[in-house]
Coordinates of C-alpha atoms in Angstrom, one line a residue:
Chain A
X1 CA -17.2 51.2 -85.4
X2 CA -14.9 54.2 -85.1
X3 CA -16.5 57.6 -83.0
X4 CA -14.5 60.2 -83.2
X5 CA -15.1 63.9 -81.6
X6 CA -14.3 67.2 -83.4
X7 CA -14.3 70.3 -81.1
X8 CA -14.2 73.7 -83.5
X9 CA -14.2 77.1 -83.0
X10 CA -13.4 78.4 -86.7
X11 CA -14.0 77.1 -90.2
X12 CA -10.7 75.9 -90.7
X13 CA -10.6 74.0 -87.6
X14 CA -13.6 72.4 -89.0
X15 CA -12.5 71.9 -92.8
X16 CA -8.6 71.0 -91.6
X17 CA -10.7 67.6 -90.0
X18 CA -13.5 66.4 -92.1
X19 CA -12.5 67.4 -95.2
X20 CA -9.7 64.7 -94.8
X21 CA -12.5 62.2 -93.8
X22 CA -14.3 63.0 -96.8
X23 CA -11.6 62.8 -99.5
X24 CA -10.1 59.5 -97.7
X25 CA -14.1 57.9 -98.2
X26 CA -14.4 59.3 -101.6
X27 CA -10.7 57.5 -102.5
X28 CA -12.5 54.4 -100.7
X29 CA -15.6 54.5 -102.3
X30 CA -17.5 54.8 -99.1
X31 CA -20.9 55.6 -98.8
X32 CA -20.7 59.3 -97.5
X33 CA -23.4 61.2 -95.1
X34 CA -22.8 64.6 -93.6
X35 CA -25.4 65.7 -91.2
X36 CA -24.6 69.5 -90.6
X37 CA -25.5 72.8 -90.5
X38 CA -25.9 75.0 -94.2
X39 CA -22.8 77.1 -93.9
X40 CA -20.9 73.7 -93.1
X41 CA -22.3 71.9 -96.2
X42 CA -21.4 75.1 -98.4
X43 CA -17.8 74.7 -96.6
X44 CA -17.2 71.3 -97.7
X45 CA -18.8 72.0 -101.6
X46 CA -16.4 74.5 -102.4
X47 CA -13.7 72.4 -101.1
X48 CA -15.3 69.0 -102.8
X49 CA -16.2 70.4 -106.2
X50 CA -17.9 68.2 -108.5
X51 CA -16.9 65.3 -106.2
X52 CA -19.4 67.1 -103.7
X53 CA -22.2 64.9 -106.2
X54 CA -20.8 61.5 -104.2
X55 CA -21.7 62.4 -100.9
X56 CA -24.8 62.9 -99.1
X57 CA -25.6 66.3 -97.7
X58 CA -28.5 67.2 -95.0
X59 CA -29.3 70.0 -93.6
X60 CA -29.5 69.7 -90.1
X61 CA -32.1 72.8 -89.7
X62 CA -34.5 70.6 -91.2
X63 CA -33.7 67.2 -90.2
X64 CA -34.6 65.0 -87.0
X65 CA -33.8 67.2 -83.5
X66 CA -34.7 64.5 -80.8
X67 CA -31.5 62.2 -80.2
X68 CA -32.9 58.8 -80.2
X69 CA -34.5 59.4 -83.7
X70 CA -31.2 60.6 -85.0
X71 CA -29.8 57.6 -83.7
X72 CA -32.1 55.4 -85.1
X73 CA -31.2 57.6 -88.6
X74 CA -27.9 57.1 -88.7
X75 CA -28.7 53.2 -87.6
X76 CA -31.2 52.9 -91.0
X77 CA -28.1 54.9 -92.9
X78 CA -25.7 52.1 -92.2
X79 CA -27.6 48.9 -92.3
X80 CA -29.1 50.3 -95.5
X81 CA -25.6 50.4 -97.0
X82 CA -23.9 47.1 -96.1
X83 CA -24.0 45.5 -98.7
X84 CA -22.3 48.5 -100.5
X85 CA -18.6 48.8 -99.3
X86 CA -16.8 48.0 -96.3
X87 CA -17.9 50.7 -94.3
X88 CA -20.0 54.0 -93.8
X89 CA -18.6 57.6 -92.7
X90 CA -20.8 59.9 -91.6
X91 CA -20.3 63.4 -90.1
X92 CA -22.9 63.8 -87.1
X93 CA -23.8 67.2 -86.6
X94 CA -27.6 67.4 -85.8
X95 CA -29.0 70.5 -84.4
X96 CA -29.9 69.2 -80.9
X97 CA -33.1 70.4 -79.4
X98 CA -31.4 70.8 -76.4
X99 CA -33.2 73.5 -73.9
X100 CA -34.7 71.8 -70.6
X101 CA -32.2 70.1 -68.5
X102 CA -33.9 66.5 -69.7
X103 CA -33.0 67.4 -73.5
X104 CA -29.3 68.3 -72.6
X105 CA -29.0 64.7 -70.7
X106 CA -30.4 62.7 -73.5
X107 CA -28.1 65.0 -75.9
X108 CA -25.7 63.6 -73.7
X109 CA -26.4 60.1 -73.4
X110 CA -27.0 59.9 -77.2
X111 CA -23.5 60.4 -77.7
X112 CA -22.8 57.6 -75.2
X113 CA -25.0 54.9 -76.6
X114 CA -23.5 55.8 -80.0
X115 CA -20.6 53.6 -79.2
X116 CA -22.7 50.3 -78.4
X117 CA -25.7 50.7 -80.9
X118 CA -23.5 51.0 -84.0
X119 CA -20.5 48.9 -82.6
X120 CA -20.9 45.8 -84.6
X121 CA -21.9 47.9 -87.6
X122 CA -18.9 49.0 -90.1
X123 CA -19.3 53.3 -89.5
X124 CA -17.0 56.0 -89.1
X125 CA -18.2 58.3 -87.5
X126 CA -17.3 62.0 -86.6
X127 CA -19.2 64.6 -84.3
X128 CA -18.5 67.6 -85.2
X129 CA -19.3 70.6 -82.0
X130 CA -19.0 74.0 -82.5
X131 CA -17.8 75.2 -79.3
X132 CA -19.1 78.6 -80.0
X133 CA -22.8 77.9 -79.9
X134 CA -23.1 74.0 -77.9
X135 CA -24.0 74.3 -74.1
X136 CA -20.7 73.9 -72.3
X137 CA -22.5 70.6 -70.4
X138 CA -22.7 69.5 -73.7
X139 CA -18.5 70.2 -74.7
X140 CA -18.0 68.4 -71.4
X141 CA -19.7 65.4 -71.7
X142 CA -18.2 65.1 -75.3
X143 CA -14.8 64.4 -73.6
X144 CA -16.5 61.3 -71.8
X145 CA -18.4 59.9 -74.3
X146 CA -15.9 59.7 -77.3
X147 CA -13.3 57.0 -77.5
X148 CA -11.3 59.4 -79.7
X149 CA -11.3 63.2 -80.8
X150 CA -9.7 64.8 -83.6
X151 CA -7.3 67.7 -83.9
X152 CA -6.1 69.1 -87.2
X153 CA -6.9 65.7 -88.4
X154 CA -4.8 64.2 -86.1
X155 CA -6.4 61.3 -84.1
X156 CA -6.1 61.4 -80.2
X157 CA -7.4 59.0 -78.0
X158 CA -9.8 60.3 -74.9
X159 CA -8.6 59.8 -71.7
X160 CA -11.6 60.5 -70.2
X161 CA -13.8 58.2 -72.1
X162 CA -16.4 56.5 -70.2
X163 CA -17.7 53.1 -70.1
X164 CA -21.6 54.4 -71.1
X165 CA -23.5 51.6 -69.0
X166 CA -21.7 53.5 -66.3
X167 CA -22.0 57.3 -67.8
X168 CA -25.7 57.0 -68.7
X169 CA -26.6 55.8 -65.1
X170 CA -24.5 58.6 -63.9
X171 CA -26.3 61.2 -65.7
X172 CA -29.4 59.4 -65.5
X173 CA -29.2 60.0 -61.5
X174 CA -29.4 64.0 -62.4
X175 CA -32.4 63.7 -63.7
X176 CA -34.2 61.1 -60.6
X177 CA -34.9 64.0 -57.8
X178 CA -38.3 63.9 -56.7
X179 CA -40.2 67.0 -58.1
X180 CA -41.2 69.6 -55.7
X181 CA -44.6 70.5 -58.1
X182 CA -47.9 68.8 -57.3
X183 CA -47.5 65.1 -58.7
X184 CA -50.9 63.3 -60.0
X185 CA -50.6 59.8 -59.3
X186 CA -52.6 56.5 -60.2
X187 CA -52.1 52.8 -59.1
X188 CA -51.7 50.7 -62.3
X189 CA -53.8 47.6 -60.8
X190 CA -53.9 46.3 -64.2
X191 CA -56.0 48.0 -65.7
X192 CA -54.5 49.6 -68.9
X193 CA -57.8 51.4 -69.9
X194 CA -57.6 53.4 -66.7
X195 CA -54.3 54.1 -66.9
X196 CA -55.3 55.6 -70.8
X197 CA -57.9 57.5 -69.2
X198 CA -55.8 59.1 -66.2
X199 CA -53.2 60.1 -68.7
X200 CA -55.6 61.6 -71.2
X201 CA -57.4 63.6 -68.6
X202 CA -54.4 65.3 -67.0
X203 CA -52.3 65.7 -70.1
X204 CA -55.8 67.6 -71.2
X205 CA -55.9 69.1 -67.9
X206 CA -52.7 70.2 -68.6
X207 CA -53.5 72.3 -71.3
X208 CA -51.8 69.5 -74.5
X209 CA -53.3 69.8 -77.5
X210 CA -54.9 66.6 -79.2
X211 CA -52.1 64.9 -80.9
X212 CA -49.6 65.5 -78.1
X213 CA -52.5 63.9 -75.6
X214 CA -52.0 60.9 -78.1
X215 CA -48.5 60.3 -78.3
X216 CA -48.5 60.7 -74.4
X217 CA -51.1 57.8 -73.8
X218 CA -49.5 55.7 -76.6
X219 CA -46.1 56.1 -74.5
X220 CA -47.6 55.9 -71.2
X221 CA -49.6 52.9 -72.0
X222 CA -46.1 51.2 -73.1
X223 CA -45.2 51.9 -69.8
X224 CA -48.0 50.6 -67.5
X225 CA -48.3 47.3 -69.6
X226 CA -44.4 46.9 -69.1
X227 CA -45.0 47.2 -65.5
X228 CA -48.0 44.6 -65.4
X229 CA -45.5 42.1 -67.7
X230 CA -43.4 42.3 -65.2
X231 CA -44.7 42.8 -62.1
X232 CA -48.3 41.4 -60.5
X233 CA -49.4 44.7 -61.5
X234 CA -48.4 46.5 -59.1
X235 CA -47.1 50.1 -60.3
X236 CA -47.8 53.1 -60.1
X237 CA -47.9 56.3 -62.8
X238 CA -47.2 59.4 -62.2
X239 CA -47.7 63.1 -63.9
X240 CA -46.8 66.4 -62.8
X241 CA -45.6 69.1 -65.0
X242 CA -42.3 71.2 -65.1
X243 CA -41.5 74.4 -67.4
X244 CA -42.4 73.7 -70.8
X245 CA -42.7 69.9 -70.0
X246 CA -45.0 66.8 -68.5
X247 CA -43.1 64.3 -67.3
X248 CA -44.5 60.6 -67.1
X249 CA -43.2 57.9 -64.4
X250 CA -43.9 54.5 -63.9
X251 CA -42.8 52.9 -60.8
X252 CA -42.9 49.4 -59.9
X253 CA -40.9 46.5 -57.7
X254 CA -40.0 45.1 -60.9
X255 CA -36.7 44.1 -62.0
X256 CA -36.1 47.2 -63.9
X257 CA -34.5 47.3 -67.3
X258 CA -30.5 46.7 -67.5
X259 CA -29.9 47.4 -70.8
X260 CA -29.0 50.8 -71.1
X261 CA -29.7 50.0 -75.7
X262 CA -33.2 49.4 -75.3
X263 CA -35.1 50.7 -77.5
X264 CA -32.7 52.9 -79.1
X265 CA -32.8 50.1 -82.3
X266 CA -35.5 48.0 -83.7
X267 CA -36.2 45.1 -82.6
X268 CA -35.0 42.1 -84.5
X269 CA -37.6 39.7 -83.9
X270 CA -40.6 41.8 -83.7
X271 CA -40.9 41.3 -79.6
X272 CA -43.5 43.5 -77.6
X273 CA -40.7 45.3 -75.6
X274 CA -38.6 46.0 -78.5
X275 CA -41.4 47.9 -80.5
X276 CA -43.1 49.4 -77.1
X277 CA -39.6 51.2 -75.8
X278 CA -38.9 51.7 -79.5
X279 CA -42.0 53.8 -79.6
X280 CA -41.5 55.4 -76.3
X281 CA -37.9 56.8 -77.6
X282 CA -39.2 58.0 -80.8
X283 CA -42.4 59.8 -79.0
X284 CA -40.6 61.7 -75.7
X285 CA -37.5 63.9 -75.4
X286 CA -36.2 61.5 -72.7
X287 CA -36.7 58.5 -71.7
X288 CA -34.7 57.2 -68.2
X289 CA -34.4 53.8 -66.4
X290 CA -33.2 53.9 -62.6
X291 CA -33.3 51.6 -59.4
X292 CA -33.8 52.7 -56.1
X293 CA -35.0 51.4 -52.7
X294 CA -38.8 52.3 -54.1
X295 CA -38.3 49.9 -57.0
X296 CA -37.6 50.2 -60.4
X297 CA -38.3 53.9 -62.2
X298 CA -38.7 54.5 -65.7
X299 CA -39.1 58.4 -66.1
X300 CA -39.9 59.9 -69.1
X301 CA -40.2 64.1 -70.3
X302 CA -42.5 65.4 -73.2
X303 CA -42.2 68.7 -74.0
X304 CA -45.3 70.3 -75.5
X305 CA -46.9 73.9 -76.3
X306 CA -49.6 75.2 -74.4
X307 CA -48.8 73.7 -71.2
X308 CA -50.7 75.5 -68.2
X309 CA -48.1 76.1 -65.5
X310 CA -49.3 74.3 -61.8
X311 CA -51.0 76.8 -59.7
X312 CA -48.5 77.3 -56.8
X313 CA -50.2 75.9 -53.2
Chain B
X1 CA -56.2 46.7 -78.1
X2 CA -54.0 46.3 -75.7
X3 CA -52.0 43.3 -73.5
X4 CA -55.4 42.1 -72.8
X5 CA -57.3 42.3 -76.2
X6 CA -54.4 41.1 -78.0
X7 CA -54.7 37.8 -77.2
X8 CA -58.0 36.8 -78.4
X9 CA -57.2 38.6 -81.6
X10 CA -53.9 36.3 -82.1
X11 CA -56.4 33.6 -81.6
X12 CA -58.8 34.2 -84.3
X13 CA -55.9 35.3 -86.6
X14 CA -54.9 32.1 -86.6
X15 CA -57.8 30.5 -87.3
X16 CA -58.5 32.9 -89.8
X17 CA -55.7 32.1 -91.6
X18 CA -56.1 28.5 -91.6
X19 CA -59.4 28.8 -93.5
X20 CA -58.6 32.1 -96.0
X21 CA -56.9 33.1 -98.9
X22 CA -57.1 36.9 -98.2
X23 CA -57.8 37.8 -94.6
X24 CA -59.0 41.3 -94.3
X25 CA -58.4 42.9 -90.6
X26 CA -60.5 46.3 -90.2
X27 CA -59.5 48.4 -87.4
X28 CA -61.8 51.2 -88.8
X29 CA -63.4 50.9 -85.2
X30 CA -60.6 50.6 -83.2
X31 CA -59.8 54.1 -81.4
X32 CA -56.3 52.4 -80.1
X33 CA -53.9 49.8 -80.1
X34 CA -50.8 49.1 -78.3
X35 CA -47.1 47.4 -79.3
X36 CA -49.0 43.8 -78.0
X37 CA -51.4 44.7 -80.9
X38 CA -48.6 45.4 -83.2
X39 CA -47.3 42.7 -82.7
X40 CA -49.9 40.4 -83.2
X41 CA -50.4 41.8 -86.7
X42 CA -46.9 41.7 -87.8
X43 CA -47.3 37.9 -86.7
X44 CA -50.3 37.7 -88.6
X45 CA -48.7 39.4 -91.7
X46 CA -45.3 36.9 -91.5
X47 CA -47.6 33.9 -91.7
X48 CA -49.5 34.9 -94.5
X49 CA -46.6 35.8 -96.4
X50 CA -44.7 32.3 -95.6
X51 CA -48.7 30.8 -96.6
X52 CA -48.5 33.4 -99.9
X53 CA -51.9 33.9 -98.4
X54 CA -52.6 37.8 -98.3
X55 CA -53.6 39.9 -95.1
X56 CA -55.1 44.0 -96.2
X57 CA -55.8 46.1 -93.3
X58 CA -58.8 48.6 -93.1
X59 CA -57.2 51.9 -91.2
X60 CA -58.1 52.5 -88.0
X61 CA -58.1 56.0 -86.4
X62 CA -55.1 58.6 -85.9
X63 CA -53.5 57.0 -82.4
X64 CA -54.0 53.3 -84.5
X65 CA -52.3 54.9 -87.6
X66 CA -49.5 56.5 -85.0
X67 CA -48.2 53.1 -83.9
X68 CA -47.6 51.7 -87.5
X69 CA -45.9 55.1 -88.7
X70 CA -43.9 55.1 -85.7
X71 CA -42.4 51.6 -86.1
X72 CA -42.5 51.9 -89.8
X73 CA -45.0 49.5 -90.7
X74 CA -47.1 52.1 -92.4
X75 CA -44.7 51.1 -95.0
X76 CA -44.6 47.1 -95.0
X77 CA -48.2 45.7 -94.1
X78 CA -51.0 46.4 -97.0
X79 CA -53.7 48.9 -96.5
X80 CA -56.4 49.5 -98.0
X81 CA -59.1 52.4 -97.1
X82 CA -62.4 51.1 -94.8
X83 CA -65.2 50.8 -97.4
X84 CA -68.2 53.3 -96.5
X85 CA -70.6 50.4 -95.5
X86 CA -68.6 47.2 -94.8
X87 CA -70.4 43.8 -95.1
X88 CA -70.0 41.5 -92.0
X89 CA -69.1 38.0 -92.8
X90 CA -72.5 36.6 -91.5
X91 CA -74.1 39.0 -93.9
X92 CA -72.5 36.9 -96.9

């Protein structure tokens, strides 16, 4: 798998690097996707002509927003054409839903897990940023999570590249502060139906709507059944709410999870974990794994209208 | 369902399948169901395929209906809508 960053500030500086990338697929016969925005696409179709017909265009506006879906997209994309050619390109621009401080680190870490989820899979793949309009924390962490970037379609390698076991628990250890809000909190004592229960009621409490109470207790659940596997049932969950946002936790003096890829793919063998964190990743904005001296943490935001701020004690 | 429904249902889908041609799983009652649950289906769905047996699923509600969609096997298990008045078994 080749990941390759494009920082761009102009059209040409965008054109000068994937079009390149585009006619050297075409001469290959690759299978072509280019995620990006509509005045992107329009670039590269006045460039492509009728060769424009071989590629696959979508419009980022109206395509996935949440990172681990997109990853799971472009996953699909390239297992779907192996049999085709000898490799994929696609050009990754997705608009990123990227507002609370947990949506900019799992932007972030997206980018990181990139490089193992689709590392034994034939893909080229190029990220486009335009550095007029991303978040600068996002530009940053572009440097660290991109083996190579491009410039006027020359390839550089990225000296600040990070290993991402080691990046995503360093971000990960942003987003781990204990929250200074009111925290409504529920021993797990194995019993899933009360965990189900608690979660419904606050998230209602909290002022969700009906099918954001659902995909909360179907991730929540995930959680607490994890922790029972794993531990003799004892964990805790935990709610409280934050701008815009209800964040879930489940603690426990479990081992913890070590892979930092879970969940991010299908599961090959149809395993409970696989499809449980598969679900969690495709249901939450974030979803992040820590270990501390209080056990093992798995903390997880969902972002959701009509969300009644905490009165302030 | 959950971790601790699941397991008596893997039970009696396996029995099930020993004994039927077309096994027909309703979840038109079920108001939830958890990856364990998933799973045991997808089981249940792999050995009656291998058995060129046949396994239709009645729909449970909305969360039930979430979990396939989300792991995309809205798309690769059969089913069928819950008849209006379903016959038990010890009715036939």
């Amino acid at each position: 798998m080749i990941h390759k960053s494009l920082l761009y500030e102009t059209e040409e500086e965008f054109l000068s690097s994937t079009l390149p990338f585009v006619l050297e697929g075409l001469e290959r016969q690759e299978p072509i996707l280019a995620v990006t925005s509509h005045p992107n696409i329009q670039l590269l179709r006045g460039e492509l002509g009728r060769d424009a017909d071989q590629v696959e265009f979508v419009d980022a506006s109206s395509w996935h927003q949440r990172p681990a879906i997109i990853l799971g997209a472009y996953h699909r994309y390239a297992t779907e054409h192996i049999n085709d050619s000898q490799s994929v390109r696609v050009i990754g621009e997705p608009a990123c839903l990227c507002q609370s401080k947990a949506q900019l680190r799992q932007w972030q870490c997206y980018e990181s897990i990139l490089n193992l989820a689709l590392k034994p899979l034939e893909a080229h793949i190029v990220c486009p940023y335009d550095t007029r309009v991303v978040p600068p924390s996002i530009v940053e962490a572009v440097h660290l999570t991109h083996p190579h970037y491009l410039s006027a379609d020359q390839v550089q390698d990225s000296p600040r590249y990070e290993d991402p076991s080691l990046f995503i628990q360093r971000v990960t250890a942003e987003g781990s502060e204990e929250p200074i809000v009111p925290v409504k909190e529920l021993s797990i004592k194995s019993n899933l139906a009360e965990v189900r229960r608690f979660i419904f009621d606050t998230a209602r409490e909290a002022g969700l709507g009906g099918e954001a109470i659902t995909s909360l207790v179907t991730a929540g659940n995930e959680l607490a059944a994890n922790a029972i596997k794993h531990t003799a049932g004892e964990g805790r969950i935990r709610l409280w709410t934050e701008p815009g946002e209800i964040v879930c936790e489940v603690v426990d003096m479990g081992p913890g999870i070590d892979n930092p890829l879970i969940g991010y793919l299908p599961p090959e063998s149809d395993q409970e974990e696989g499809w449980g964190l598969w679900m969690v990743r495709q249901l939450c904005d974030s979803v992040e794994f820590s270990r501390g001296p209080l056990g093992s943490t798995v903390r997880v935001h969902f972002s959701a209208e009509g969300l009644v701020p905490e009165a302030k004690t | 369902m959950d971790i601790y429904s699941t397991g008596r249902l893997e039970a009696e889908l396996r029995e099930f399948h020993e004994k039927a041609e077309e096994l027909i799983l309703d979840l038109s009652g079920l108001d939830f169901m958890d990856g364990s649950g998933l799973r045991a289906i997808i089981e249940a769905d792999r050995r009656a395929r291998e058995a060129d047996t046949s396994l239709k699923i009645f729909e449970g509600s909305s969360p039930v209906r979430k979990v396939f969609c989300l792991t995309g096997f809205d798309q690769r298990l059969e089913f069928v809508p819950a008849p209006v008045f379903a016959r038990k078994l010890e009715d036939l």
